[in-house]
Amino acid sequence: MALSNMRLEVMKTVEKQVDSFVDKYLIPVEEIWQPTDLLPNLQSENYIEEIKQIREESKELGYDFWVVLVADMVTEEALPTYESWLMDMEGVQQHGRQDGWSKWIRHWTGEENRHGDTLNKYLYLSGRVDMREIEKTTQHLISDGFDIGTGRDPYKNFIYTSFQELATNISHKRVGQLAKNKGNKMLAKMCNVIAGDEMRHHLAYREFVNIIFEHDPSEMMLAFQDMMKKKIVMPAQFIRESGEGIASAFENFSNAAQRLGVYTTYDYIDILRKLNEYWQIDKFTSLTDDAEKARDYLMALPDRMTRIASRIAIPEDQHQFKWVAPNGRL
Ligand SMILES: [Fe+2]
Ligand SMILES: [Fe+2]
């Protein structure tokens, strides 16, 4: 169903600021870090020593850790899915115009592409995981696509990205912390710089929503409510191992992430609280009746979710993934 003219008008109005968004929230190619800056330089004389260091430092990291790092990397590698999804939003013109929303999406994609690249190369050099199995998982995930419940609606998509960029910031940061605690400096740095990118992206999408709230508060509120009622699904919701059914690996991956404390239900609730606060959801007045109800729903949701979360136990038994051998050594 086509979106209302109002939504398209708002998208057009906000689009005029795209250049300033790119300047403010993204970093030019010539200035930003590249994966090679963080990885062993294979053109240098002592590259073997650097690779040995990676392999040595990685020995202390446990099974759940490798599973989470693999799934995080695969999630990043499914970037073609995310770019094509965003390009398909109502209000985005891919053809002809170089200064519109498509510019934002292309530049954002260019930055994001470095994340999977970095982690993929690290995992490959670590020698701790079965790369071929992982590569099959990545290919499956891209083939399987995703459905994040936004349709082509830009309001819902920007809620999703505001939420999800912060979720990835948290999870990369925590993985980096765990790596650092085990003396793995190189990996810790990779995770931290990636987390830094995710934070800038989060701030950008959060701002897009903020501006849309100024133009179309009731509809923006309803879109926010709709996304939270559906729950924000992970971009790797359909992840699978080779030979297994679609989405079959997701729950075990998510359990590993919860056990490690890399990304938990409490983080989800915390993100929602932060978004409510930043957008000052409680301050909105003069909304339509439905949007007022949506506002009240959103304000009550974090506490409601906290009560439910305290009753959910995380399974302790580790699933055996094809990506990582039992002792982490193949
Ligand atoms: Fe990323
Ligand atoms: Fe991201």
Short mmCIF file of C-alpha atoms in Angstrom, two decimals, residues 81-283:
data_model
loop_
_atom_site.label_atom_id
_atom_site.label_comp_id
_atom_site.label_asym_id
_atom_site.label_seq_id
_atom_site.Cartn_x
_atom_site.Cartn_y
_atom_site.Cartn_z
CA THR A 81 20.30 -7.33 2.48
CA TYR A 82 20.24 -4.16 4.55
CA GLU A 83 21.28 -1.83 1.77
CA SER A 84 18.72 -3.17 -0.68
CA TRP A 85 16.03 -3.04 2.00
CA LEU A 86 16.71 0.61 2.82
CA MET A 87 17.00 1.60 -0.84
CA ASP A 88 13.48 0.26 -1.28
CA MET A 89 11.95 2.58 1.34
CA GLU A 90 9.21 4.91 0.19
CA GLY A 91 10.68 8.35 -0.37
CA VAL A 92 14.08 7.06 -1.56
CA GLN A 93 14.99 7.66 -5.19
CA GLN A 94 17.92 5.52 -6.20
CA HIS A 95 18.04 6.72 -9.80
CA GLY A 96 19.09 10.08 -11.10
CA ARG A 97 19.67 12.00 -7.90
CA GLN A 98 23.02 12.10 -6.18
CA ASP A 99 22.10 14.31 -3.26
CA GLY A 100 19.11 12.57 -1.73
CA TRP A 101 18.41 9.76 0.73
CA SER A 102 20.16 7.30 -1.57
CA LYS A 103 23.37 9.20 -0.91
CA TRP A 104 22.98 8.65 2.81
CA ILE A 105 22.29 4.95 2.29
CA ARG A 106 25.27 4.47 -0.03
CA HIS A 107 27.66 6.27 2.28
CA TRP A 108 26.33 4.45 5.32
CA THR A 109 26.76 1.15 3.46
CA GLY A 110 30.36 2.06 2.58
CA GLU A 111 31.16 2.52 6.27
CA GLU A 112 29.31 -0.59 7.37
CA ASN A 113 31.05 -2.74 4.78
CA ARG A 114 34.34 -2.38 6.66
CA HIS A 115 32.92 -4.13 9.74
CA GLY A 116 32.33 -7.56 8.24
CA ASP A 117 35.58 -7.20 6.33
CA THR A 118 37.57 -6.61 9.51
CA LEU A 119 36.04 -9.39 11.57
CA ASN A 120 36.11 -11.86 8.69
CA LYS A 121 39.85 -11.38 8.21
CA TYR A 122 40.48 -11.63 11.94
CA LEU A 123 38.53 -14.88 12.24
CA TYR A 124 40.31 -16.31 9.22
CA LEU A 125 43.73 -15.51 10.66
CA SER A 126 42.83 -16.71 14.15
CA GLY A 127 42.61 -20.31 12.95
CA ARG A 128 40.01 -20.99 15.63
CA VAL A 129 36.93 -21.42 13.47
CA ASP A 130 35.77 -23.37 10.44
CA MET A 131 35.70 -20.64 7.81
CA ARG A 132 34.04 -22.76 5.17
CA GLU A 133 31.09 -23.48 7.44
CA ILE A 134 30.89 -19.80 8.31
CA GLU A 135 31.00 -18.80 4.66
CA LYS A 136 28.08 -21.12 3.95
CA THR A 137 26.16 -19.51 6.81
CA THR A 138 26.83 -16.05 5.33
CA GLN A 139 25.68 -17.13 1.90
CA HIS A 140 22.55 -18.69 3.38
CA LEU A 141 21.79 -15.56 5.39
CA ILE A 142 22.04 -13.31 2.35
CA SER A 143 19.93 -15.75 0.33
CA ASP A 144 17.34 -15.96 3.10
CA GLY A 145 17.03 -12.16 3.43
CA PHE A 146 15.14 -10.78 6.39
CA ASP A 147 11.83 -9.28 7.37
CA ILE A 148 12.12 -6.66 10.04
CA GLY A 149 8.44 -5.73 10.02
CA THR A 150 8.89 -2.22 8.68
CA GLY A 151 7.59 -2.71 5.17
CA ARG A 152 8.68 0.19 2.98
CA ASP A 153 7.72 2.76 5.61
CA PRO A 154 10.65 5.12 6.30
CA TYR A 155 9.31 6.07 9.75
CA LYS A 156 9.35 2.42 10.86
CA ASN A 157 12.69 1.79 9.20
CA PHE A 158 14.30 4.70 11.01
CA ILE A 159 12.95 3.40 14.31
CA TYR A 160 14.50 0.06 13.47
CA THR A 161 17.89 1.51 12.55
CA SER A 162 17.93 3.87 15.57
CA PHE A 163 17.40 0.84 17.76
CA GLN A 164 19.61 -1.61 15.95
CA GLU A 165 22.67 0.60 15.56
CA LEU A 166 22.74 1.08 19.33
CA ALA A 167 22.28 -2.66 19.85
CA THR A 168 25.32 -3.36 17.65
CA ASN A 169 27.30 -0.64 19.41
CA ILE A 170 26.62 -2.39 22.73
CA SER A 171 27.40 -5.89 21.50
CA HIS A 172 30.64 -4.99 19.68
CA LYS A 173 31.77 -3.00 22.72
CA ARG A 174 31.11 -5.90 25.07
CA VAL A 175 32.88 -8.41 22.82
CA GLY A 176 35.82 -5.99 22.77
CA GLN A 177 35.77 -5.83 26.57
CA LEU A 178 35.80 -9.63 26.88
CA ALA A 179 38.69 -9.82 24.40
CA LYS A 180 40.60 -7.19 26.36
CA ASN A 181 40.03 -9.00 29.65
CA LYS A 182 41.71 -12.06 28.13
CA GLY A 183 44.66 -10.03 26.89
CA ASN A 184 43.59 -9.91 23.25
CA LYS A 185 44.45 -6.31 22.42
CA MET A 186 44.20 -6.50 18.65
CA LEU A 187 40.67 -7.89 18.66
CA ALA A 188 39.62 -5.52 21.44
CA LYS A 189 40.68 -2.57 19.31
CA MET A 190 38.82 -3.86 16.26
CA CYS A 191 35.62 -4.27 18.22
CA ASN A 192 35.96 -0.83 19.78
CA VAL A 193 36.48 1.05 16.55
CA ILE A 194 33.58 -0.81 14.95
CA ALA A 195 31.44 0.06 17.99
CA GLY A 196 32.41 3.70 17.43
CA ASP A 197 31.03 3.61 13.89
CA GLU A 198 27.80 2.03 15.13
CA MET A 199 27.39 4.82 17.66
CA ARG A 200 27.70 7.54 15.00
CA HIS A 201 25.15 5.72 12.89
CA HIS A 202 22.83 5.41 15.84
CA LEU A 203 23.08 9.14 16.52
CA ALA A 204 22.21 9.86 12.89
CA TYR A 205 19.13 7.66 12.70
CA ARG A 206 18.00 8.89 16.10
CA GLU A 207 18.21 12.41 14.73
CA PHE A 208 16.23 11.53 11.59
CA VAL A 209 13.42 10.29 13.82
CA ASN A 210 13.71 13.39 15.97
CA ILE A 211 13.24 15.64 12.94
CA ILE A 212 10.33 13.57 11.66
CA PHE A 213 8.70 13.92 15.09
CA GLU A 214 8.77 17.70 14.56
CA HIS A 215 6.94 17.40 11.25
CA ASP A 216 4.54 14.52 11.81
CA PRO A 217 4.36 13.65 15.52
CA SER A 218 1.26 11.47 15.61
CA GLU A 219 2.26 9.26 12.70
CA MET A 220 5.83 8.97 13.98
CA MET A 221 4.49 7.95 17.40
CA LEU A 222 2.26 5.30 15.84
CA ALA A 223 5.17 3.94 13.79
CA PHE A 224 7.30 3.71 16.96
CA GLN A 225 4.53 1.88 18.78
CA ASP A 226 4.01 -0.50 15.90
CA MET A 227 7.70 -1.45 15.81
CA MET A 228 7.85 -2.02 19.57
CA LYS A 229 4.67 -4.11 19.53
CA LYS A 230 6.20 -6.32 16.86
CA LYS A 231 9.52 -6.28 18.76
CA ILE A 232 12.76 -5.27 17.12
CA VAL A 233 14.06 -8.45 15.55
CA MET A 234 17.77 -8.98 14.96
CA PRO A 235 19.03 -8.57 11.40
CA ALA A 236 20.38 -12.14 11.62
CA GLN A 237 16.97 -13.50 12.60
CA PHE A 238 17.17 -16.14 9.81
CA ILE A 239 20.73 -17.33 10.51
CA ARG A 240 21.34 -21.05 9.98
CA GLU A 241 24.16 -23.55 9.86
CA SER A 242 24.84 -25.52 6.69
CA GLY A 243 22.37 -28.34 6.12
CA GLU A 244 19.91 -26.91 8.66
CA GLY A 245 16.62 -25.07 8.28
CA ILE A 246 16.16 -21.35 8.02
CA ALA A 247 16.61 -19.48 11.33
CA SER A 248 17.70 -22.68 13.12
CA ALA A 249 20.89 -21.15 14.56
CA PHE A 250 19.39 -17.94 15.87
CA GLU A 251 18.18 -19.02 19.29
CA ASN A 252 21.40 -20.81 20.18
CA PHE A 253 23.43 -17.80 19.09
CA SER A 254 21.20 -15.47 21.08
CA ASN A 255 21.51 -17.72 24.16
CA ALA A 256 25.31 -17.63 23.86
CA ALA A 257 25.20 -13.82 23.63
CA GLN A 258 22.97 -13.66 26.71
CA ARG A 259 25.18 -16.05 28.69
CA LEU A 260 28.22 -13.90 27.91
CA GLY A 261 26.28 -10.73 28.72
CA VAL A 262 27.10 -9.37 25.26
CA TYR A 263 23.51 -8.52 24.43
CA THR A 264 20.64 -9.31 26.77
CA THR A 265 16.95 -8.58 27.20
CA TYR A 266 17.96 -5.89 29.68
CA ASP A 267 20.00 -4.17 26.97
CA TYR A 268 16.93 -4.22 24.74
CA ILE A 269 14.87 -2.57 27.48
CA ASP A 270 17.62 -0.07 28.16
CA ILE A 271 17.76 0.97 24.50
CA LEU A 272 14.01 1.54 24.52
CA ARG A 273 14.32 3.68 27.67
CA LYS A 274 17.08 5.74 26.06
CA LEU A 275 15.05 6.32 22.90
CA ASN A 276 11.99 7.31 24.93
CA GLU A 277 14.13 9.80 26.82
CA TYR A 278 15.92 11.26 23.83
CA TRP A 279 12.76 11.78 21.82
CA GLN A 280 11.02 12.99 25.01
CA ILE A 281 8.09 10.77 24.27
CA ASP A 282 6.35 11.76 27.51
CA LYS A 283 6.34 15.44 26.52
#
